[in-house]
XYZ file of C-alpha atoms in Angstrom:
602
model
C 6.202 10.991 2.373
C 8.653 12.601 -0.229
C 5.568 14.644 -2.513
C 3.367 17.113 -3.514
C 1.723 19.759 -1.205
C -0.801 21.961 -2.253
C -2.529 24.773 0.131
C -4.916 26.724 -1.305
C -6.162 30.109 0.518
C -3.612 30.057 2.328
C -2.794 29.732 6.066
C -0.238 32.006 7.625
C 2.804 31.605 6.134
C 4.824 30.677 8.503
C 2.572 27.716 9.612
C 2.948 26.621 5.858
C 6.549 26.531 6.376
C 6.866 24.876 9.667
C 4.652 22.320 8.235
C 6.581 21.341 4.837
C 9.787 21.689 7.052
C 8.778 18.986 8.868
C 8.572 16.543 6.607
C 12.106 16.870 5.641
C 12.563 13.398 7.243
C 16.323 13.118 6.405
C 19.285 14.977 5.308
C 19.125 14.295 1.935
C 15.791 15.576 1.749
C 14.916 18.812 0.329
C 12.179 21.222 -0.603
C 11.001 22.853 -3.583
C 8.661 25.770 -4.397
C 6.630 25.174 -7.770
C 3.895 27.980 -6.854
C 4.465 30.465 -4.145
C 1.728 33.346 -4.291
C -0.832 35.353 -2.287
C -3.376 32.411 -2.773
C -1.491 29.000 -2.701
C 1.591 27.473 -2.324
C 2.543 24.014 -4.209
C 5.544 22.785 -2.785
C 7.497 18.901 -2.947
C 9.520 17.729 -0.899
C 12.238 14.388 -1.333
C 15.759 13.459 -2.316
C 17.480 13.726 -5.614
C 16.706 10.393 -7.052
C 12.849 10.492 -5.670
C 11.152 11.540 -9.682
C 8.559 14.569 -9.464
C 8.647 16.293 -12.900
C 8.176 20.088 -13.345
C 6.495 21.242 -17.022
C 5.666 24.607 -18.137
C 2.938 24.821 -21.138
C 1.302 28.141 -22.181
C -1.023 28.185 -19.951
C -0.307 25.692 -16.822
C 1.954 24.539 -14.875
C 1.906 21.013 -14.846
C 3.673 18.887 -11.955
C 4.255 15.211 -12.045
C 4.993 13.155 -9.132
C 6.111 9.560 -9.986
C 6.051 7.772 -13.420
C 4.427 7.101 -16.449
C 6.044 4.012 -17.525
C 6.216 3.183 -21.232
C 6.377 5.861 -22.975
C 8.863 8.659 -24.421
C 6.612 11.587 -24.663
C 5.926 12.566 -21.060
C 5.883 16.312 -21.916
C 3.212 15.440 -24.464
C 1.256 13.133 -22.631
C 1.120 15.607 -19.588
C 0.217 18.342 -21.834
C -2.603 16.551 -23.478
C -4.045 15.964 -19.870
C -3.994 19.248 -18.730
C -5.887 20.305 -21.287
C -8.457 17.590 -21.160
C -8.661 19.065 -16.675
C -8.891 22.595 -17.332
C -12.051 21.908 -20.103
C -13.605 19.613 -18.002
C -13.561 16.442 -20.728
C -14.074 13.912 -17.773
C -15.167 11.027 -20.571
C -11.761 11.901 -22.686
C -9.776 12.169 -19.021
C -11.271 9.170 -18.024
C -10.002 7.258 -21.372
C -6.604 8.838 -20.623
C -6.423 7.450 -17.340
C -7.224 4.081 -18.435
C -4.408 3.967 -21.366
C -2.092 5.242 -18.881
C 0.916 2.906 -17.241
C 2.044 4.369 -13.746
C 2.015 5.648 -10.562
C 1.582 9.089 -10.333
C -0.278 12.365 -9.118
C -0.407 15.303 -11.279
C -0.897 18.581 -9.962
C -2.368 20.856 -12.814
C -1.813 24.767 -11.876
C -3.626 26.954 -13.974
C -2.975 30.850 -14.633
C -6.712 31.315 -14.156
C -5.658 30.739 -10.339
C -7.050 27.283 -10.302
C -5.451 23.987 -8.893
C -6.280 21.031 -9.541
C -5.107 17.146 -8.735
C -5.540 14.047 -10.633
C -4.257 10.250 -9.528
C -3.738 7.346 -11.276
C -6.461 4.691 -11.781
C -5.388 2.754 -8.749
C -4.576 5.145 -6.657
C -1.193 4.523 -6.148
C -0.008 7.368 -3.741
C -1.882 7.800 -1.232
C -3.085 11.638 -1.098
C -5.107 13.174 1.767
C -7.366 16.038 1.874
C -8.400 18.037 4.611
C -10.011 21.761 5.291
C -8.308 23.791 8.049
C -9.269 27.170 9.005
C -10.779 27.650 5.258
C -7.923 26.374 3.293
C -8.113 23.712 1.340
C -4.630 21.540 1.841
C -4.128 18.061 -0.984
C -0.820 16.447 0.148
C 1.493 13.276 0.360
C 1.680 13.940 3.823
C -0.535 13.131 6.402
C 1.857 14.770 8.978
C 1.712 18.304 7.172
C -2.251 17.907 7.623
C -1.874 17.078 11.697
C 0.467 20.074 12.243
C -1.444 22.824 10.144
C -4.181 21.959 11.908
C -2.181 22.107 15.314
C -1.198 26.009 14.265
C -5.050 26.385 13.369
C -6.027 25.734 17.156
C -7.697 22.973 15.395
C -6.870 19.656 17.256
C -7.918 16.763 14.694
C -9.940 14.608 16.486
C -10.371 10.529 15.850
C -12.600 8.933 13.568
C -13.295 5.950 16.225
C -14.781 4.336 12.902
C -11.975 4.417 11.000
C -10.115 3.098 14.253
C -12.708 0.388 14.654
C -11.954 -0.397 10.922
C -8.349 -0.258 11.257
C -8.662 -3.213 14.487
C -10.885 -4.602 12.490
C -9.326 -5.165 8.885
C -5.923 -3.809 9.727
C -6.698 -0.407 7.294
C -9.914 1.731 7.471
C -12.443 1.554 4.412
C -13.296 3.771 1.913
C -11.566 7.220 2.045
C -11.595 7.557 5.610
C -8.375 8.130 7.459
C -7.824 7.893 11.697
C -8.726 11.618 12.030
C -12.031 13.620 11.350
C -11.702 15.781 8.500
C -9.212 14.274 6.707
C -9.517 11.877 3.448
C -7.565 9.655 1.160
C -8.181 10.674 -2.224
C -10.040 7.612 -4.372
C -8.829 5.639 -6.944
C -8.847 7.848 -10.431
C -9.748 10.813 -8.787
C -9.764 15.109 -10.044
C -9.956 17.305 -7.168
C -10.722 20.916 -7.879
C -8.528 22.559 -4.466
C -10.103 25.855 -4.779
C -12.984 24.696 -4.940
C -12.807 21.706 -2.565
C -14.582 19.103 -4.516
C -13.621 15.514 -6.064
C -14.530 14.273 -8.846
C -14.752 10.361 -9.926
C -12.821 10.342 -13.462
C -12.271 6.704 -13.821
C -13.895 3.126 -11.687
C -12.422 0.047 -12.339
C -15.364 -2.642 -12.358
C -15.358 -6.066 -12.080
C -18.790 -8.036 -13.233
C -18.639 -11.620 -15.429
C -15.435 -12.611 -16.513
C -13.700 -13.168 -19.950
C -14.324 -17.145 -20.654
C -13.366 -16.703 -24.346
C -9.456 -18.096 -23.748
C -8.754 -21.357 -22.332
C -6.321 -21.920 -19.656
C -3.469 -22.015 -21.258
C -4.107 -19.082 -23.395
C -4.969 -16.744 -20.681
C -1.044 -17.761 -19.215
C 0.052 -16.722 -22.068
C -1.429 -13.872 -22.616
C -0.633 -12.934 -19.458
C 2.532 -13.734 -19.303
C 3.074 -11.551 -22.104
C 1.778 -8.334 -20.644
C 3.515 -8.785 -17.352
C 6.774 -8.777 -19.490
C 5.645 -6.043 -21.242
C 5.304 -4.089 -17.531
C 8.500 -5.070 -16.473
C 9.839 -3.779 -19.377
C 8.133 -0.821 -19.307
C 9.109 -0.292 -15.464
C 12.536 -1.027 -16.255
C 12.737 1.736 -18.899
C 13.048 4.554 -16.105
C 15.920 3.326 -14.245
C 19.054 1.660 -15.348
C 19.006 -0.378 -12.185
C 16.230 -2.469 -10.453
C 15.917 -4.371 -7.473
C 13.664 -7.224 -6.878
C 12.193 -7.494 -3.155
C 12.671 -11.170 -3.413
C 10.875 -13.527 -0.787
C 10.156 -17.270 -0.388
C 6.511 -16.795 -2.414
C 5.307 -16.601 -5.518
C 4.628 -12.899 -6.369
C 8.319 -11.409 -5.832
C 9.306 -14.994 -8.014
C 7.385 -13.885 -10.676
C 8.323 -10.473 -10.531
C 12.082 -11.295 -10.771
C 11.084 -13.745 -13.685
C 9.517 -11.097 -15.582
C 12.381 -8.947 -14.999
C 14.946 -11.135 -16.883
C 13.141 -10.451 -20.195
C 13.751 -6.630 -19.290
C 16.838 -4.709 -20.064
C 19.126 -2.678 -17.502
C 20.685 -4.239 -14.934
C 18.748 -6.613 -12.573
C 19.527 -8.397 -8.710
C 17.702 -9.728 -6.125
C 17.733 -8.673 -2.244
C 16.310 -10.579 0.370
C 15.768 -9.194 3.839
C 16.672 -12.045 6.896
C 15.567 -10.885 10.359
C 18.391 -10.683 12.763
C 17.030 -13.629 15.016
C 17.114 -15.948 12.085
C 13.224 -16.181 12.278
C 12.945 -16.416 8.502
C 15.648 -18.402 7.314
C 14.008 -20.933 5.287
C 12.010 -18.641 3.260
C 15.570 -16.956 3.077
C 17.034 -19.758 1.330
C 13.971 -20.576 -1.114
C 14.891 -16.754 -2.469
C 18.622 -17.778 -2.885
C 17.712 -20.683 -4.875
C 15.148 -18.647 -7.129
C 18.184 -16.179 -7.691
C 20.461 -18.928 -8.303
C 17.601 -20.602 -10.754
C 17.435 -17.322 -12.692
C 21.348 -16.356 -12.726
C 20.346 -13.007 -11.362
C 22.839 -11.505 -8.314
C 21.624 -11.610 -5.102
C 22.002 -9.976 -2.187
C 21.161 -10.720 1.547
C 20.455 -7.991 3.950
C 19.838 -8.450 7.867
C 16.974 -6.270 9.113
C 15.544 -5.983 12.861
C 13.069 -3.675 14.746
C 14.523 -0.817 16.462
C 13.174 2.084 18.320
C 14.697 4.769 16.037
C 12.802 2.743 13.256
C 9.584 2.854 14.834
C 9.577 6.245 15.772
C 10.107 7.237 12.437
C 7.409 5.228 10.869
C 4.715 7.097 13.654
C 6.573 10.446 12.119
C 6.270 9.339 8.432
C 2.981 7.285 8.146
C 1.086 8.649 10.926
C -0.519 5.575 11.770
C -1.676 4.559 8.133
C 0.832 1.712 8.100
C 1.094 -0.666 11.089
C 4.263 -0.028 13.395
C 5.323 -4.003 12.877
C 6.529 -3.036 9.798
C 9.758 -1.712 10.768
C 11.873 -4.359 9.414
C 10.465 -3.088 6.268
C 12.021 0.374 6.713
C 16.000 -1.304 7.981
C 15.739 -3.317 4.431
C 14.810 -0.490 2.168
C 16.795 1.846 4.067
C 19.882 -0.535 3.702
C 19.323 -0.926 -0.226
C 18.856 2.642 -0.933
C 21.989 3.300 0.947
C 23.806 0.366 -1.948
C 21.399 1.262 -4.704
C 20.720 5.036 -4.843
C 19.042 5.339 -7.837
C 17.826 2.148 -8.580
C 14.329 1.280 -8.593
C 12.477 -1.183 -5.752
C 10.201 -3.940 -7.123
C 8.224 -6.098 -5.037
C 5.619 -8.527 -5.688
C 2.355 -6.699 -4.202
C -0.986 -7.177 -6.576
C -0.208 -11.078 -7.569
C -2.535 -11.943 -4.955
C -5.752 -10.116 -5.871
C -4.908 -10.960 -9.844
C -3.298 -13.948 -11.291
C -4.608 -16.160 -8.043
C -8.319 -16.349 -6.604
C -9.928 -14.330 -4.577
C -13.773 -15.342 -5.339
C -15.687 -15.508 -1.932
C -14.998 -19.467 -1.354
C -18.739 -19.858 0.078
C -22.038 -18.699 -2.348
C -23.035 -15.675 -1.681
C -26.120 -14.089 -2.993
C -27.190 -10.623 -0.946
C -24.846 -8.117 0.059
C -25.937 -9.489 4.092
C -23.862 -12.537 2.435
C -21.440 -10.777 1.046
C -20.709 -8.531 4.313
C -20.528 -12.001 6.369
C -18.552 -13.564 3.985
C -15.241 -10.448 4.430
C -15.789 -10.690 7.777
C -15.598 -14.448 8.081
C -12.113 -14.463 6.269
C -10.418 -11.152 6.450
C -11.815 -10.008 10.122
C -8.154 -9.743 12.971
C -10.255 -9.047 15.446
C -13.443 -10.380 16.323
C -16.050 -7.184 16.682
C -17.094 -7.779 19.968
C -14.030 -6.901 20.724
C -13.364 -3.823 18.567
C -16.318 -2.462 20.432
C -14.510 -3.073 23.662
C -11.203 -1.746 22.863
C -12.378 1.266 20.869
C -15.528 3.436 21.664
C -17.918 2.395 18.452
C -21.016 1.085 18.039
C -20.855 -2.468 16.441
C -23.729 -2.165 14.300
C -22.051 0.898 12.768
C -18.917 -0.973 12.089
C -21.190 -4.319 10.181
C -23.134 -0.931 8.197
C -20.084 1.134 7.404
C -19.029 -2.524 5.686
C -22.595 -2.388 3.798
C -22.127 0.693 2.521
C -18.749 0.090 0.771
C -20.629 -2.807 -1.197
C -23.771 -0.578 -1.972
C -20.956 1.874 -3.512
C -19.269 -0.472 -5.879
C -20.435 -0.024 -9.645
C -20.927 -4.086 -10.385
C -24.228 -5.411 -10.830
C -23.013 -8.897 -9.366
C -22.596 -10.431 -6.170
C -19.607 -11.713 -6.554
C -17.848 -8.896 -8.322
C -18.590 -6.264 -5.605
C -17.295 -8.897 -3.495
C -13.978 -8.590 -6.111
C -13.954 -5.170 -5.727
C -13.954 -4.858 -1.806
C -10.908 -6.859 -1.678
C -8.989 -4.765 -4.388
C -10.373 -1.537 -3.287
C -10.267 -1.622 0.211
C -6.853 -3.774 0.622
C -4.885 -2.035 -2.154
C -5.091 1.862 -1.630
C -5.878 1.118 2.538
C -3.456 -1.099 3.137
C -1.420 -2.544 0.741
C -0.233 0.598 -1.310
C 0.250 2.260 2.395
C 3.687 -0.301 2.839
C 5.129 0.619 -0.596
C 4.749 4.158 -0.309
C 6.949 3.837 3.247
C 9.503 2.085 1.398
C 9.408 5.659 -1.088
C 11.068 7.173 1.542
C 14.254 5.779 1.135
C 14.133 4.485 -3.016
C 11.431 4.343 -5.271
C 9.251 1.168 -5.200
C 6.795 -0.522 -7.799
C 5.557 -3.694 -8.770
C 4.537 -4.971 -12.254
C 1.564 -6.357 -11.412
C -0.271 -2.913 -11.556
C -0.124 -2.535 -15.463
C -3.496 -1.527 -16.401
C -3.792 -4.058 -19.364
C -2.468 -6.971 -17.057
C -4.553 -5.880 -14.276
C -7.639 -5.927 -15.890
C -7.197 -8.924 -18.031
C -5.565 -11.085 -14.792
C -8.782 -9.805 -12.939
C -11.538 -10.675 -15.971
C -9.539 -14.448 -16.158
C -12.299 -17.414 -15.018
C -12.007 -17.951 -11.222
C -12.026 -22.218 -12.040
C -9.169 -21.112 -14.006
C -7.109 -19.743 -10.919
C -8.152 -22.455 -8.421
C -5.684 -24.386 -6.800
C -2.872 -22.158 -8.168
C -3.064 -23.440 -11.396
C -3.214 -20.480 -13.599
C -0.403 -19.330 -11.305
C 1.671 -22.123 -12.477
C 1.416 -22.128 -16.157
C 2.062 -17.637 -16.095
C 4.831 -18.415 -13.828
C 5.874 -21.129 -16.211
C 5.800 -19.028 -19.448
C 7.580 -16.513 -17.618
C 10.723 -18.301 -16.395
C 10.744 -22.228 -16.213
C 13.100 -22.465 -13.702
C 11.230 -20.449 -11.444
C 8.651 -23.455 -10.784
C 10.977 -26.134 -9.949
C 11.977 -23.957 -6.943
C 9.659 -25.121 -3.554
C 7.181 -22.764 -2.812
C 7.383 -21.943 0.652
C 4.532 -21.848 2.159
C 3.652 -25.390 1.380
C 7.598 -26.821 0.953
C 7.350 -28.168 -2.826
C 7.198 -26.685 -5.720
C 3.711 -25.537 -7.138
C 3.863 -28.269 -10.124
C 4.733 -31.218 -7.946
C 1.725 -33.816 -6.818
C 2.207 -32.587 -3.256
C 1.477 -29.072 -3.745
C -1.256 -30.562 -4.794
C -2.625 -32.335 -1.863
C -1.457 -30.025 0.665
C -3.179 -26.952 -1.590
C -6.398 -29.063 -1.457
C -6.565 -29.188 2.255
C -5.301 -25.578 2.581
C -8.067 -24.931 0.697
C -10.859 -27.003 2.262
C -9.746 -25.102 5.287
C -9.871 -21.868 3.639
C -13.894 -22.448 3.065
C -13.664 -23.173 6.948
C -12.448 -19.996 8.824
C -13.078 -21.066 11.938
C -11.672 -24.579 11.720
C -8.498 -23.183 9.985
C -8.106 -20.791 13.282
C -8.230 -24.004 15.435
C -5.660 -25.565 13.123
C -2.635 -22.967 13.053
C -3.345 -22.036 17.025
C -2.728 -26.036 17.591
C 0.538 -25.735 14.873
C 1.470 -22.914 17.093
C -0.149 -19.908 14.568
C -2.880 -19.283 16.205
C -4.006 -16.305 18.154
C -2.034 -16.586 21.159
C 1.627 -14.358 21.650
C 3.016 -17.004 23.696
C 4.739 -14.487 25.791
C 5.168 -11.184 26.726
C 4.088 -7.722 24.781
C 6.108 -6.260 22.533
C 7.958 -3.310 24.838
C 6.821 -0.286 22.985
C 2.713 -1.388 23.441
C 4.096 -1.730 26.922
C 5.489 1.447 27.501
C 2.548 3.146 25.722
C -0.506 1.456 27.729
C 1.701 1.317 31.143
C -0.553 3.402 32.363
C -4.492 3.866 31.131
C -5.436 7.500 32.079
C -2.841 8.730 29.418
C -4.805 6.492 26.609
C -6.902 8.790 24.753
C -10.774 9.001 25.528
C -11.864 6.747 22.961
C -9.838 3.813 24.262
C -11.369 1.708 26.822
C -8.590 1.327 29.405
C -9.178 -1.953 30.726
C -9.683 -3.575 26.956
C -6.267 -1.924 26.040
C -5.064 -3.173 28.858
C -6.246 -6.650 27.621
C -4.877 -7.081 24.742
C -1.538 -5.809 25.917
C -1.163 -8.532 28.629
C -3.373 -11.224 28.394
C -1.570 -13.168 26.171
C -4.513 -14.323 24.316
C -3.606 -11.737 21.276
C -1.376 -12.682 18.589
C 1.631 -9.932 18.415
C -0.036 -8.402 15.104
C -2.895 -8.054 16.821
C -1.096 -5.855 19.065
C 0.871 -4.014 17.061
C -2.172 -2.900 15.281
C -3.590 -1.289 19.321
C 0.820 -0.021 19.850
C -0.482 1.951 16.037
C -3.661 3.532 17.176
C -2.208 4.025 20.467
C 1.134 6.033 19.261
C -0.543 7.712 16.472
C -2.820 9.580 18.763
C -0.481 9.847 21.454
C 1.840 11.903 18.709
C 2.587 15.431 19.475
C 4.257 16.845 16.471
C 7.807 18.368 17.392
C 8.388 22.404 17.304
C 10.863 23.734 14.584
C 12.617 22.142 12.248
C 12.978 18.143 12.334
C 15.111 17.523 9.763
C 17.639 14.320 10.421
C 15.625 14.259 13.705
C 15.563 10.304 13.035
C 17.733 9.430 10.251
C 21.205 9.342 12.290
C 19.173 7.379 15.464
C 18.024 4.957 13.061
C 21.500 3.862 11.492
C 23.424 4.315 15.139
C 20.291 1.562 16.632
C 21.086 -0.930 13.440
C 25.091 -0.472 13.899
C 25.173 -4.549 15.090
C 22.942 -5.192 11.902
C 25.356 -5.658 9.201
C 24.787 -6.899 5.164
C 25.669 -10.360 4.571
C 28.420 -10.832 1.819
């Protein structure tokens, strides 16, 4: 990831270099020394549009990666927060944290020697940690990790939890990563590097909700503070693009955009075999709606693009999402400069995500995320990868007995923010940050938390949805939503969200429904090539596999191609042996030679 690298007592310097060398991904990439002495090295790498922020005070240096949207006086605000680090003022930091609009990591360097690292409340770059050979290493890299600790003599080995999670839920939980040793920094986190010790500065929480504005109010109010983001968003580039899909999120993304200033368009990515057509046209329309430019770009899977995504996300994002990479690849190329929006967030706050069955004990509460979010039945986790199954269901326990709330329900809440946005979800913008910067407006702290306090009645059945997305842009409703084919204010939304919903409550039953409508578990036909070629033959599979589970899901055809391109993920990533010498542009040319047929649609 283009970012922030901090060593502290140092490794040999030469490993160091190898290391940040490698994660100049492309030619346009370069690196930069901030600190360079006997005891650390804080280095970034990334292109010239990608925003890290250097700042000099009397006694720190003070190193921003990303934004802080909204406001003029950076310099100041950065300032103030060093000062609140270096004194310790967690309360004050905390409070700073929580009035702050952004994603961002700030590396404070003192001239005492210390080093510290802060993120932003969400935790919206995802930052590992690891100790190797004594040295303490905090970077946007997971890659730079793998091959210090190759120099070391210090082979990382697997968490098979974290790969039993990853089956599982499609990201580990918590702060665990695939390998021993290393961790994702938490939400609103200080790490002290010297010293090797995190700190919790700030914990979103999410007990009863705010019932004192009616329905109608709270849209809004809402409505309101989401144009307020966009705005705010919109104030750091003088160009933005809208990831516009068929759904809702991206829609009301692009609405709240058209109350910004700077210039605004739409791009939609199509898939090469036509696969997503309709949902193509549904964005057209929205455009059209909204009188905002759009532009259609054709995106397919390639090898070059796959290869690169093991190099860059090092299994943390799942290798199906290459199409992904061709689309934000393709815009940067257009767009350099401009900033990415998508719509990621709108599902965990302006719609419901209450557990749809009662649930009073945390024994509920774990049933209840693995009745509706579990890919993988865990049975069969415990086949394919070698972990115990009651240490998966406890490791699931745990993340509930962590979470601050006093109810039920709003641990419940907080698992699904928690775990799905900094494990998963913020995992597939940050590989679109390798190209162009991406963001979404649904992460503005007052918008977030107000969105998440709103009644749960309130959001049911989408209708909270409809009046924000109302307020916001009018026009935007009458297009069909599609994922039900009419729009969201018509009487058959309606209907067809009421059985969606009754189904919903019934996991199971729903499961039975889509396999019969042809969405159910089943590929249909044969493996996707690359989990092919990488389970062709079992004694190369890495101990923890079980060969003839792997084998399995790769050719039974009883496994939905998700499903195995979650194994082709744990499968590559530990198969990876990171290259010797310098790898820069060792993917960037292969990937625009394999999508030569792929061409943007006028």
């Amino acid at each position: 990831m283009p970012g922030v690298t901090v060593a502290h007592d140092r490794l040999d310097d030469d490993a160091v270099e190898d290391a940040l060398r490698s994660v100049r991904f492309d030619d346009r990439y370069t690196r930069e020394n901030v600190v360079d002495d006997d005891d650390r090295v804080v280095a970034y790498t990334g292109y010239d549009e990608y925003p890290v922020r250097v700042i000099e005070t009397d006694s720190h240096t003070v190193v921003l990666e990303g934004h802080l949207y909204g406001t003029d006086e950076v310099e100041g605000e950065l300032t103030a927060a060093a000062e609140l680090v270096e004194e310790g003022r967690l309360d004050e930091l905390s409070e700073w944290l929580a009035g702050r609009d952004g994603d961002f990591l700030v590396v404070v360097v003192g001239d005492d020697g210390s080093t510290r690292v802060m993120n932003d409340m969400f935790g919206r770059l995802p930052t590992y940690r690891a100790t190797i050979g004594g040295t303490t290493v905090v970077t946007r890299e997971l890659k730079v990790i793998r091959k210090l600790a190759r120099s070391a003599g210090e082979e990382l080995e697997p968490n098979t939890l974290a790969l039993g999670q990853f089956l599982w839920f499609g990201h580990p939980l918590g702060t665990r990563t695939l390998f021993e040793g290393v961790e994702q920094l938490p939400p609103g986190s200080l790490i002290d590097v010297g010293a090797d010790t995190v700190e919790s500065v700030h914990e979103y929480r999410f007990d009863d909700g705010d019932r004192s504005r009616s329905l109608e109010e709270n849209a809004e109010h809402l409505a309101d503070q989401f144009i307020q983001s966009c705005r705010n968003r919109a104030s750091v580039t003088e160009e933005t693009v809208v990831s516009l899909s068929g759904g809702l999120d991206s829609r009301a993304s692009i609405a709240g955009y058209t109350h910004a200033d700077g210039t605004l368009l739409a791009a939609t990515s199509a898939r090469k075999d036509g696969g997503n057509d309709g949902e193509v046209d549904i964005a057209r329309q929205v455009a059209n709606a909204l009188d905002v430019p759009w532009e259609l770009y054709v995106a397919e899977r390639t090898d070059g693009y796959r290869e690169w995504l093991l190099e860059t996300k090092q299994g943390m994002n799942s290798l199906s999402q290459t199409l992904g990479l061709d689309f934000a690849d393709q815009v940067a190329a257009d767009h350099p400069g401009a900033m990415f929006v998508t719509g990621d967030g709108g599902d965990k706050t302006v719609k419901n995500i209450m557990p749809s069955k009662p649930v009073e004990s945390v024994d509920d509460l774990v049933d209840a995320v693995i009745d509706r979010m579990a890919l993988f039945d865990v049975e069969e986790v415990t086949e394919i990868v070698d972990v115990d199954a009651d240490a998966l269901v406890e490791s699931v326990r745990e993340r509930f007995e962590a979470y601050p709330e006093s109810t039920v329900e709003g641990r419940y809440v907080h698992f699904v923010v928690r775990e799905q946005g900094p494990n998963w979800s913020f995992h597939g913008e940050d590989r679109t940050r390798y190209y162009v910067w991406s963001t979404t407006p649904f992460y503005y702290p007052p918008f977030f938390m107000d969105a998440m306090a709103c009644p749960p009645n309130q959001k049911q059945g989408t209708e909270l949805y409809r009046l924000f997305l109302d307020e916001l842009a009018p026009a935007a409703t009458d297009v069909d939503y599609f994922d039900f084919g009419t729009p969201i204010d018509s009487l058959e939304y309606r209907v067809k969200r009421a059985g969606y919903d009754w189904l919903s409550d019934r996991p199971f039953l729903k499961r039975r429904v889509l396999g019969l409508l042809g969405e159910g578990s089943s590929s249909g036909g044969s493996p996707p090539t690359p989990l092919a070629e990488e389970t062709g033959i079992p004694s190369t599979l890495a101990d923890c596999f079980s060969g003839e589970a792997v084998q399995r899901v790769t050719w039974s055809g009883a496994y939905s191609t998700p499903q195995q391109y979650l194994l082709l993920t744990l499968v590559s990533t530990l198969n990876w042996v990171p290259e010797d010498g310098d790898v820069e542009m060792a993917y960037a040319d292969d990937n625009r030679a394999d999508r030569s047929s792929v061409s943007k649609r006028p």
